[in-house]
Coordinates of C-alpha atoms (C1' of nucleotides) in Angstrom, one line a residue:
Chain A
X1 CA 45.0 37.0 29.7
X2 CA 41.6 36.9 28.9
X3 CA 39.9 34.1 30.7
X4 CA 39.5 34.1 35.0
X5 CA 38.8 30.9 37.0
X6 CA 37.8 33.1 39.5
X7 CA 33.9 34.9 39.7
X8 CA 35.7 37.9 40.9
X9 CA 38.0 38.8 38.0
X10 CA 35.7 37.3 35.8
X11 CA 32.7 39.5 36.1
X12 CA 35.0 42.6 36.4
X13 CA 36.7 41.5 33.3
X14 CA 33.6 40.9 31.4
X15 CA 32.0 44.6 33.0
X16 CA 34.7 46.6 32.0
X17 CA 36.3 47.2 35.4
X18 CA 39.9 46.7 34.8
X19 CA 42.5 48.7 33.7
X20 CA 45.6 47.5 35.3
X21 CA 46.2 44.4 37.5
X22 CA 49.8 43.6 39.2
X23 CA 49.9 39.9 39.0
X24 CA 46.8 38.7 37.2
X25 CA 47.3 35.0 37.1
X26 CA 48.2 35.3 41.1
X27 CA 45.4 37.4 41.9
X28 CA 43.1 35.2 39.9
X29 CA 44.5 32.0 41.6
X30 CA 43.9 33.8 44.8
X31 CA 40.1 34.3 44.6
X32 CA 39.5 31.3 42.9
X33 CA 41.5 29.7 46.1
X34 CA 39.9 30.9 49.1
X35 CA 38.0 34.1 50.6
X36 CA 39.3 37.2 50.0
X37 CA 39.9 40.6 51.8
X38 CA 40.6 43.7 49.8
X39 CA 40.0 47.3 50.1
X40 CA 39.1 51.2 48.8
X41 CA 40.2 54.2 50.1
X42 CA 38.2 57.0 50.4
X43 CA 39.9 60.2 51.0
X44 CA 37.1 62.5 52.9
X45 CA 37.3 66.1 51.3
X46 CA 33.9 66.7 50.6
X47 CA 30.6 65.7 52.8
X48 CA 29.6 63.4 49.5
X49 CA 30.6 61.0 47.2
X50 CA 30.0 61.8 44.1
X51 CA 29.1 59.8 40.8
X52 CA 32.7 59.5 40.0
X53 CA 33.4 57.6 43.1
X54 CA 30.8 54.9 41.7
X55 CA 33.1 52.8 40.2
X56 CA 35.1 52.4 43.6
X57 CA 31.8 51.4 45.0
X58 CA 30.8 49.0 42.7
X59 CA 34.2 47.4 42.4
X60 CA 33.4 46.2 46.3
X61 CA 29.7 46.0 45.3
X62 CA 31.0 42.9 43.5
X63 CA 33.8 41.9 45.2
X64 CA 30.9 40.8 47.9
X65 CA 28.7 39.8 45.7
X66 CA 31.2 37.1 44.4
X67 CA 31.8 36.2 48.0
X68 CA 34.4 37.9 49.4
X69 CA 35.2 40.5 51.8
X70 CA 34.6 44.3 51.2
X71 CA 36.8 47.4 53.5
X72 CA 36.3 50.9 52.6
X73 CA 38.4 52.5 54.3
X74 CA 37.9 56.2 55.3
X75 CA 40.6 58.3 55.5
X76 CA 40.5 60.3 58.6
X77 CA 44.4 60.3 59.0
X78 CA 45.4 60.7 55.2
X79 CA 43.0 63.4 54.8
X80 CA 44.9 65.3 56.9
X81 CA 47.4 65.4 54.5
X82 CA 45.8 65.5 51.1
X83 CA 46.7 63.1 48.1
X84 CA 48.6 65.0 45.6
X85 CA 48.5 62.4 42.9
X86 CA 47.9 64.0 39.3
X87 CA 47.1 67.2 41.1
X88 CA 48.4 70.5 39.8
X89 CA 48.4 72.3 43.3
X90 CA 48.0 71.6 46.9
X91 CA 44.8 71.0 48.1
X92 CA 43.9 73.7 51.3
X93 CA 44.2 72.0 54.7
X94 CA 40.9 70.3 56.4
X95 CA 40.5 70.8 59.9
X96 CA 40.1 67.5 61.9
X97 CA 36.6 68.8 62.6
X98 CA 35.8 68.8 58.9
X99 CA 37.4 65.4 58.1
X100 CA 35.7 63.9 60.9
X101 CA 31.6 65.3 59.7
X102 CA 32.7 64.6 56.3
X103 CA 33.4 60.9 57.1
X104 CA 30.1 60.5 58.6
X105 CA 28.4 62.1 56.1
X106 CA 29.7 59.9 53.6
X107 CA 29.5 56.8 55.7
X108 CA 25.8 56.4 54.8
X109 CA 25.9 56.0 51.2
X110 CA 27.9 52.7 51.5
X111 CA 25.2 50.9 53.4
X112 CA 23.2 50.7 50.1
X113 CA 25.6 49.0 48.1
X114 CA 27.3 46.7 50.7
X115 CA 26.6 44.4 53.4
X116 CA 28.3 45.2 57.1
X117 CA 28.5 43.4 59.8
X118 CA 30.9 40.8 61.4
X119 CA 30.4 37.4 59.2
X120 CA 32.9 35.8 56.8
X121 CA 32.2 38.0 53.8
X122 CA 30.5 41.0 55.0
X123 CA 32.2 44.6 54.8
X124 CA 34.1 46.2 57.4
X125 CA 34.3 50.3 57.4
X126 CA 37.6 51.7 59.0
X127 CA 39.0 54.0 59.4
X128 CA 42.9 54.8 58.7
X129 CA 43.4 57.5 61.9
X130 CA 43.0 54.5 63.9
X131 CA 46.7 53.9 63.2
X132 CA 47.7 57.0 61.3
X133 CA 47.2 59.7 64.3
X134 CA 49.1 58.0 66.9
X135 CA 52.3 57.5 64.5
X136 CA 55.6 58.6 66.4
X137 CA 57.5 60.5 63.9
X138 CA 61.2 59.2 64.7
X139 CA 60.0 55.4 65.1
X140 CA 58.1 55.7 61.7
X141 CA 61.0 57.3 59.9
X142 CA 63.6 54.3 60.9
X143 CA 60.3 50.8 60.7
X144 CA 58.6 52.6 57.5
X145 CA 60.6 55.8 55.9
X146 CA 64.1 53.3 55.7
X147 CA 62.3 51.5 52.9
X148 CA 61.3 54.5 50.6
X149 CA 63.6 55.5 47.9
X150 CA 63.5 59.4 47.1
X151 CA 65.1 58.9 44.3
X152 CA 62.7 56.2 42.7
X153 CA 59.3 58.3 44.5
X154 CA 60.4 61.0 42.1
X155 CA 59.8 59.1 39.2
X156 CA 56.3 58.6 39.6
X157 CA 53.8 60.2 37.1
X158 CA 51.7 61.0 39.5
X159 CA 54.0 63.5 40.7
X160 CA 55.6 64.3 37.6
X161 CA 53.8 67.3 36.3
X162 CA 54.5 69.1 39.9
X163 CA 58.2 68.6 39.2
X164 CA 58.4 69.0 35.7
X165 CA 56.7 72.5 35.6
X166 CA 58.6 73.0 39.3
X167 CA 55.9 73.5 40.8
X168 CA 56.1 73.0 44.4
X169 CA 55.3 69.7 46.1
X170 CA 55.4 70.2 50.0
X171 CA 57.2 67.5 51.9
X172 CA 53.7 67.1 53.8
X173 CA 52.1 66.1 50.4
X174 CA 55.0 63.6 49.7
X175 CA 54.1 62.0 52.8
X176 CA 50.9 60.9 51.0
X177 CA 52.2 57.9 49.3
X178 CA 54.2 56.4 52.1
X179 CA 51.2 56.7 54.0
X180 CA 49.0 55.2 52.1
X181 CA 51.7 52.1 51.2
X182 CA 51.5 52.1 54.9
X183 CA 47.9 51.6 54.9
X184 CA 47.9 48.6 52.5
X185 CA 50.8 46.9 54.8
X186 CA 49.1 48.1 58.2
X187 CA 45.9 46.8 56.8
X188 CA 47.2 43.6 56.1
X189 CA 48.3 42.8 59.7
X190 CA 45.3 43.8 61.0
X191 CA 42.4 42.4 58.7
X192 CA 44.6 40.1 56.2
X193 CA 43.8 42.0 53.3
X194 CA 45.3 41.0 50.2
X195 CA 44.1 43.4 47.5
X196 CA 43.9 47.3 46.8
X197 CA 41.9 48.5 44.4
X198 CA 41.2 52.1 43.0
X199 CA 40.7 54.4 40.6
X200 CA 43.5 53.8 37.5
X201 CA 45.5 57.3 39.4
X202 CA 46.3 55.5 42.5
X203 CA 48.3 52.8 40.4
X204 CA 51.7 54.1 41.5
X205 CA 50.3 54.7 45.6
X206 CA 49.3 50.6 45.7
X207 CA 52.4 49.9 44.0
X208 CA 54.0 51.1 46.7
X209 CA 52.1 49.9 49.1
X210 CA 53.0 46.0 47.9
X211 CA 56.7 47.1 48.0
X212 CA 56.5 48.5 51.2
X213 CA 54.6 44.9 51.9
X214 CA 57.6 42.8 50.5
X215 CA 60.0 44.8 52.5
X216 CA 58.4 44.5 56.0
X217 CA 57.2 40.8 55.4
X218 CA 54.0 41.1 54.0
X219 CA 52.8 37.5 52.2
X220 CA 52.4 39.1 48.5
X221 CA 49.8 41.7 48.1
X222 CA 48.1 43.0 44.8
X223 CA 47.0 45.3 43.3
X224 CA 43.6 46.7 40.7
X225 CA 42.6 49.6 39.8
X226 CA 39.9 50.7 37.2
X227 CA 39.3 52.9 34.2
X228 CA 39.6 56.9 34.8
X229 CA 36.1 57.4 33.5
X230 CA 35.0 59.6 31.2
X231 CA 31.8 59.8 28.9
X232 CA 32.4 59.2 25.1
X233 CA 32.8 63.0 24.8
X234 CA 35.6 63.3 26.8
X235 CA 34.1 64.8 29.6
X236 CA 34.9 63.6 33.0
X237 CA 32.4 61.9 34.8
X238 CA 30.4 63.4 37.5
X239 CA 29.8 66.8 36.7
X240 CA 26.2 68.0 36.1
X241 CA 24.1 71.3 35.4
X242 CA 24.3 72.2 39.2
X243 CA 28.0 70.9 39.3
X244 CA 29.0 67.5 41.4
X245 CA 26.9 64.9 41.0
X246 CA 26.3 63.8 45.0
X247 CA 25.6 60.5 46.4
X248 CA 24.1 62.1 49.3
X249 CA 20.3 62.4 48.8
X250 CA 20.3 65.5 51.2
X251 CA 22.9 67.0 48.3
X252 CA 21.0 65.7 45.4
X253 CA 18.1 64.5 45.4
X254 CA 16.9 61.0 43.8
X255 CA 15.3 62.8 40.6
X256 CA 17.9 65.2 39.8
X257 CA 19.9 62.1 40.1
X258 CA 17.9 59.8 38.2
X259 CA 18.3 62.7 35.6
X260 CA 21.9 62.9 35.5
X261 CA 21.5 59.0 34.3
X262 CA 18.8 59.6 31.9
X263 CA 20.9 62.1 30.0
X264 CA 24.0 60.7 29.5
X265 CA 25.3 60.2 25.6
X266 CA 24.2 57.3 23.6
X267 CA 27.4 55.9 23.0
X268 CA 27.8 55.5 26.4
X269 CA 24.8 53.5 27.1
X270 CA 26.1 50.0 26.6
X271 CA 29.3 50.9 28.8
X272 CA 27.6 52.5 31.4
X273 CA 25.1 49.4 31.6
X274 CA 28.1 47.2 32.8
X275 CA 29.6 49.7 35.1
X276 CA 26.9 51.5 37.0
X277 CA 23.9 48.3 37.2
X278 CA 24.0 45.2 38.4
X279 CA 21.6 43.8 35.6
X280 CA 22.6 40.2 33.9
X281 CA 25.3 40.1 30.8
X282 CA 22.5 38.8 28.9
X283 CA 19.8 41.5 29.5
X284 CA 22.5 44.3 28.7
X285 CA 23.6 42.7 25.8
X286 CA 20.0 42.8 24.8
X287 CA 20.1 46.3 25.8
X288 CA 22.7 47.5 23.9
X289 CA 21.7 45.9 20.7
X290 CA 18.7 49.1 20.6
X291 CA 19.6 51.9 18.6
X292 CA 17.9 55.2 16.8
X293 CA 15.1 56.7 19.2
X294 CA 14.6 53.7 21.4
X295 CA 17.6 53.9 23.2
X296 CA 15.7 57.2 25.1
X297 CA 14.0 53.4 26.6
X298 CA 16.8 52.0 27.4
X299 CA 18.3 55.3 29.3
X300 CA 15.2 55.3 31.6
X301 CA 15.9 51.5 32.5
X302 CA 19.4 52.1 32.9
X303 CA 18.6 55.4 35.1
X304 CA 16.1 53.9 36.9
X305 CA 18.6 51.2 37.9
X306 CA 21.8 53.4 39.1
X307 CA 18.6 55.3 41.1
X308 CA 17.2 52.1 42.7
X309 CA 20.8 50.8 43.9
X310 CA 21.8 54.1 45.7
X311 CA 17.9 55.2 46.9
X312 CA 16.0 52.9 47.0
X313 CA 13.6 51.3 44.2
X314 CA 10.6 53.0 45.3
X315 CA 12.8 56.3 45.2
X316 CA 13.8 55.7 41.7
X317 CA 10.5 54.7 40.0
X318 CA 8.9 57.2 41.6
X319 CA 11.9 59.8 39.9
X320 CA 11.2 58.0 36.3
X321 CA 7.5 58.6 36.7
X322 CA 8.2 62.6 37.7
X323 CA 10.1 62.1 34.5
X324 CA 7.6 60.6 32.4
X325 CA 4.9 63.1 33.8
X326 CA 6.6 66.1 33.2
X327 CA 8.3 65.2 29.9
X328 CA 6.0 63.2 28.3
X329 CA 3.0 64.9 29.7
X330 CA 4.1 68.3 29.8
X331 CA 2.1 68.2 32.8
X332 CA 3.7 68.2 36.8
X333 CA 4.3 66.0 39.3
X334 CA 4.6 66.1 43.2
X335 CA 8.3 64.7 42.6
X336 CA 9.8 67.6 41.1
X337 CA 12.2 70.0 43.6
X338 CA 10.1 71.7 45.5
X339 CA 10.7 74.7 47.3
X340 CA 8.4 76.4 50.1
X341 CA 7.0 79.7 50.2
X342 CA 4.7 81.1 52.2
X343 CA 1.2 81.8 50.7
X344 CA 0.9 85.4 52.0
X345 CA 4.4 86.3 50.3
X346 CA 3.1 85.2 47.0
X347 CA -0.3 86.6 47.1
X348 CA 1.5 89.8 47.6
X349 CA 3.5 88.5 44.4
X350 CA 7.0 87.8 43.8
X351 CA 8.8 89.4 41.2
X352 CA 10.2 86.3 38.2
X353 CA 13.7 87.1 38.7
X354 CA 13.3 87.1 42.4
X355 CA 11.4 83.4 41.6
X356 CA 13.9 81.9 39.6
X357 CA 17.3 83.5 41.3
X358 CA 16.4 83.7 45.2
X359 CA 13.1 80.7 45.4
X360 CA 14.3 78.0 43.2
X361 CA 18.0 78.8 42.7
X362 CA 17.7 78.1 39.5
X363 CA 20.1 80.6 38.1
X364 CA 22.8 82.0 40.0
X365 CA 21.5 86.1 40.4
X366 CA 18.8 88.1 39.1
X367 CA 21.2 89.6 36.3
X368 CA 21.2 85.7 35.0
X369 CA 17.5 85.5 35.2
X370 CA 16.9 88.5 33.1
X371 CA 19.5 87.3 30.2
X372 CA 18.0 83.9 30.4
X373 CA 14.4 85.8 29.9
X374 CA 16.6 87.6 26.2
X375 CA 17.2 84.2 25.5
X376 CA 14.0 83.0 25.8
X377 CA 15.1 80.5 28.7
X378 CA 12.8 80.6 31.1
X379 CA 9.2 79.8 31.9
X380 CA 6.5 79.8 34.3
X381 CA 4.0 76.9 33.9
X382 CA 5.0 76.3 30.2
X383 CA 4.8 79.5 29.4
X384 CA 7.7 81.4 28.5
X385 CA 8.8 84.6 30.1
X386 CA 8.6 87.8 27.9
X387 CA 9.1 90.2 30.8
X388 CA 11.2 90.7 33.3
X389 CA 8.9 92.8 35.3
X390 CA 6.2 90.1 35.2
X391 CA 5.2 88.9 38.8
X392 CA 3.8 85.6 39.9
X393 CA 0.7 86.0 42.5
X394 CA -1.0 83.7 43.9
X395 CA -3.4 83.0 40.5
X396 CA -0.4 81.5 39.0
X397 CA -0.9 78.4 41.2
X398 CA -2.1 75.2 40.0
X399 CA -5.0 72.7 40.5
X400 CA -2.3 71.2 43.2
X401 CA -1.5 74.6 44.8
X402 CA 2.4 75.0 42.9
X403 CA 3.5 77.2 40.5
X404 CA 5.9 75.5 37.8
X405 CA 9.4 77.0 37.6
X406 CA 11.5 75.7 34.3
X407 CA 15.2 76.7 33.2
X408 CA 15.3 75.3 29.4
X409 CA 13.7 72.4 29.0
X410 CA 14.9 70.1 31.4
X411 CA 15.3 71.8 34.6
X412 CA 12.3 72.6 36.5
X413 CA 11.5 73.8 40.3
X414 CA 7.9 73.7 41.9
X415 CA 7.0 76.5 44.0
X416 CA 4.6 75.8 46.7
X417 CA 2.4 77.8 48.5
X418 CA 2.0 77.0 53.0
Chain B
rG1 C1' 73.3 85.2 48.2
rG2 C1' 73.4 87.8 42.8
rG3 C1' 70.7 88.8 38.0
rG4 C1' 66.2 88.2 34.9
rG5 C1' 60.8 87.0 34.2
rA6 C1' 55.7 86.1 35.7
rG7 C1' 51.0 86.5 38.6
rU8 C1' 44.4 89.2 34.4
rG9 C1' 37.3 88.5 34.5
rU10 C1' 37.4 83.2 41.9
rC11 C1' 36.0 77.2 36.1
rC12 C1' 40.5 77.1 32.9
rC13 C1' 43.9 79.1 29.1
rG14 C1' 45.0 83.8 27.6
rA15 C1' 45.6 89.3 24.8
rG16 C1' 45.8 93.9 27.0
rC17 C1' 49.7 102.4 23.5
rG18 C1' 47.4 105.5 31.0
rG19 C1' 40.3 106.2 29.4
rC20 C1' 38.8 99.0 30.6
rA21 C1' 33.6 95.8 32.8
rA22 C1' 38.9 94.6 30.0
rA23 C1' 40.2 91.0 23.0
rG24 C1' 40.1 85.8 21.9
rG25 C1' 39.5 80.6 23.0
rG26 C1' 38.0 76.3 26.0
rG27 C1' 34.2 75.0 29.4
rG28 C1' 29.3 76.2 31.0
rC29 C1' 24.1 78.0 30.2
rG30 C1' 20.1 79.2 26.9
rG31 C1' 17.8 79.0 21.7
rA32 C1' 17.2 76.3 16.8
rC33 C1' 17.5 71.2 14.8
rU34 C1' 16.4 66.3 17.3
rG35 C1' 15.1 61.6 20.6
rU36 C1' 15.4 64.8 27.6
rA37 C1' 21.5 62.0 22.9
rA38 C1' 25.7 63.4 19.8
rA39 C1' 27.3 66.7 15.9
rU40 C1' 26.1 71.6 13.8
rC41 C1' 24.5 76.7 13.9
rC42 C1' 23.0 81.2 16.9
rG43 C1' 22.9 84.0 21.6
rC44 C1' 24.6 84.7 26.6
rU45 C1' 28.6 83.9 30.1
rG46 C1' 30.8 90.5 37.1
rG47 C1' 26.7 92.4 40.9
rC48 C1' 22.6 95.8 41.9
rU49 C1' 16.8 98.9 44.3
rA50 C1' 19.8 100.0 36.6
rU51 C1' 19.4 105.3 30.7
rG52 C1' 22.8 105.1 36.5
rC53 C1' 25.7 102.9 40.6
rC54 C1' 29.1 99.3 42.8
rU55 C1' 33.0 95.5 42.7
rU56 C1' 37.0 93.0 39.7
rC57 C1' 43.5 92.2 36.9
rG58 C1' 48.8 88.6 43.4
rU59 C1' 48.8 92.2 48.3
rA60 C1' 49.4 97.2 50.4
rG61 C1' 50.6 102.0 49.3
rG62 C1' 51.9 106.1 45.7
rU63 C1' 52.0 109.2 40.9
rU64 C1' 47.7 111.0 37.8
rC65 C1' 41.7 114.4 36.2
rG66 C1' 41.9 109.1 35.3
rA67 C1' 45.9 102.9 36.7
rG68 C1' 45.3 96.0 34.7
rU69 C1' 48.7 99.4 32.3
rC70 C1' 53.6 103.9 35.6
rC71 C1' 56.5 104.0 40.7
rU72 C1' 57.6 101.7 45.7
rA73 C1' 57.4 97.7 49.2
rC74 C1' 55.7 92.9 50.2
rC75 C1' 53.9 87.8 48.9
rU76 C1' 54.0 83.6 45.5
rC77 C1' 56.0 81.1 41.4
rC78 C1' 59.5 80.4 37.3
rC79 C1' 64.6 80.9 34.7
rC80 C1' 70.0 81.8 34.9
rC81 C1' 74.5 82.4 37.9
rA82 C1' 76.7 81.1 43.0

RNA sequence: GGGGGAGUGUCCCGAGCGGCAAAGGGGGCGGACUGUAAAUCCGCUGGCUAUGCCUUCGUAGGUUCGAGUCCUACCUCCCCCA
């Protein structure tokens, strides 16, 4: 089935969205029908999304934007007992405390890509320890356990390379699925959601979570998920020089971000267009149709774009013009990283390795800095460093009081003097 | 409950006669080539106040001039029998 009546299926069709749909011709009939609810769970163990949890976002980015209504749904009681799913080994234990700051340290990216508030079509945030916490074990068991098959959980591939290689899979990590089926339906009853979504690994979880619906008297739910993504390469997505790539600015900021963007591979371009921006069909299509050295024009657009939705579009242009200043220029620019130090510490001179390892963090110790000076890999103000002894005093500082700090060619830290 | 096997450089996989900062690979980082791309080639890939010192091979002890390597106990995982 290639053609949607509905906007909703349509655009995510056409975008690249879908990889798996339970009952497409239903599901289509459904949006096209009326106003839709559907939802993304976001399991809490780190204090930021990260790039890979873009697609999640944008899948509700749109689900809005075609007029129907978004929940992300945090999950303060499912995080207690960690997802499993495709996982070689149990994930360590978070402490209420942490699930709790990690939920509202994530809670602030969302804002940017969706709408809240109370109207027909705007997005609700919950979260799932609103029901999940206060579960009495024995009542649970005989409404919600009765309907699980053990035998028929076990067959999941999501589980399957714990039991194949025998590794252990605590009863507590079980749990996961039949709590999270138990989401879908619990959701349902409360906010008439019709639609899970995720990531293409949580296929068997919201398959579940619609049986679990049919046996407790659900209407019929659905479920989509999307594309595990992963750049032409093979690599997975989300990983950058520094590790993670955050959604939190206070993690990442917007022109290491805008970076991550700018560099990706050029056969991912045209993909990436569709997934990460909200630009027209058209315009990508026009986009995409630009190859050999001009497609370094196309990146900054398309970085420039991911950067605008998630900071801001003063954030982001301002992140493509650091770009274009330092790259293009060779010169410097106010919206590089910056890290303090105090003017009377570098008059008395700081010591490169020190400047690179401990200042800018950089590289991870001095013993790094000083192979990366054999190799030629480091370099104060464009000038690359020959010895490891050398110091930087206060001289070294520019027109605009900052010394220029760069690992290769495309990392660089400012180091400014107060 | 009985018998057998395994845990290695905190990214992963993986070799390792008692002299080991520990082979090899993947990944990562840097360099060259380019276009801030890919592919390819080269170098690096425990820490430090550094011709030396310190910390690493599941955990804790022991034997030894010296232990990843041998012994003991414990932990975890796997296989076979019950």
């Amino acid at each position: 089935m290639t053609t949607y009546r509905s906007d909703f299926l349509h655009t995510l069709h056409e975008r690249g969205y879908i990889h798996q749909v339970s009952d497409e011709a239903g599901l289509d009939d459904l949006f096209a029908r009326e106003t839709v609810t559907a939802y993304i769970g976001f399991d809490p163990t780190a204090p930021s999304l990260h790039a890979g949890g873009l697609i999640q976002i944008m899948l509700l980015h749109w689900l809005q934007k075609t007029g129907h209504r978004p929940i992300s749904l945090m999950g303060g009681g499912t995080g207690m007992v960690g997802d499993p799913s495709f996982k070689d080994e149990a994930r360590q234990l978070m402490t209420v405390d942490t699930i709790e700051a990690n939920i509202s340290s994530i809670k602030r990216v969302f804002a940017n890509y969706l709408a809240y508030g109370e109207g027909k079509s705007d997005a609700l945030m919950i979260n799932n320890a609103k029901w999940l916490r206060e579960l009495n074990y024995l009542e649970f068991l005989r409404d919600v356990g009765r309907h699980f098959s053990v035998n028929r959980m076990l067959s999941f591939d999501s589980v399957k390379t714990r039991l194949d290689r025998e590794q252990s899979l605590s009863f507590l990590e079980f749990n996961y699925m039949i709590l999270q089926a138990y989401d879908f339906v619990e959701l349902n009853k409360r906010y008439d959601v019709r639609l899970q979504m995720g990531g293409s690994d949580q296929w068997g979880n919201i398959i579940n979570g619609i049986d679990l619906g049919h046996r407790m008297g659900t209407p019929q739910l659905y479920a989509l998920t999307s594309p595990l993504l992963t750049t032409a390469s093979g690599a997975k997505m989300g990983k950058s020089v520094n590790g993670a790539v955050w959604l939190n600015p206070d993690m990442l900021g917007p022109y290491e971000f805008w970076q991550y963007w700018r560099n990706v591979e050029d056969a991912d371009v045209g993909r990436f267009l569709k997934l990460y921006t909200t630009l027209p069909m058209d315009e990508i299509a026009r986009l995409s149709a630009v190859g050999g050295s001009e497609i370094n024009d196309v990146k900054k657009i398309f970085a420039t774009e991911v950067t605008a939705m998630l900071h801001g579009r003063a954030a982001a242009e301002a992140a493509a013009e650091a770009a274009r200043r330092t790259f293009e220029e060779g010169g410097i620019s106010a919206d590089l990283p910056t890290v303090e130090v105090p003017a009377a510490e570098l008059e008395a001179g700081i010591g490169v390795l020190a400047a690179f390892a401990e200042k800018a963090g950089l590289v991870a110790s001095n013993g790094e800095a000083r192979r990366q000076v054999k190799g030629g890999g480091l370099k104060v103000n464009d000038a690359t460093v020959t010895d490891e002894k050398a110091v930087i005093t206060g001289r070294d500082l520019s027109a605009e009081g900052v010394v220029k700090l760069s690992l290769g060619k495309k990392k660089h830290v400012l180091l400014k003097a107060v």
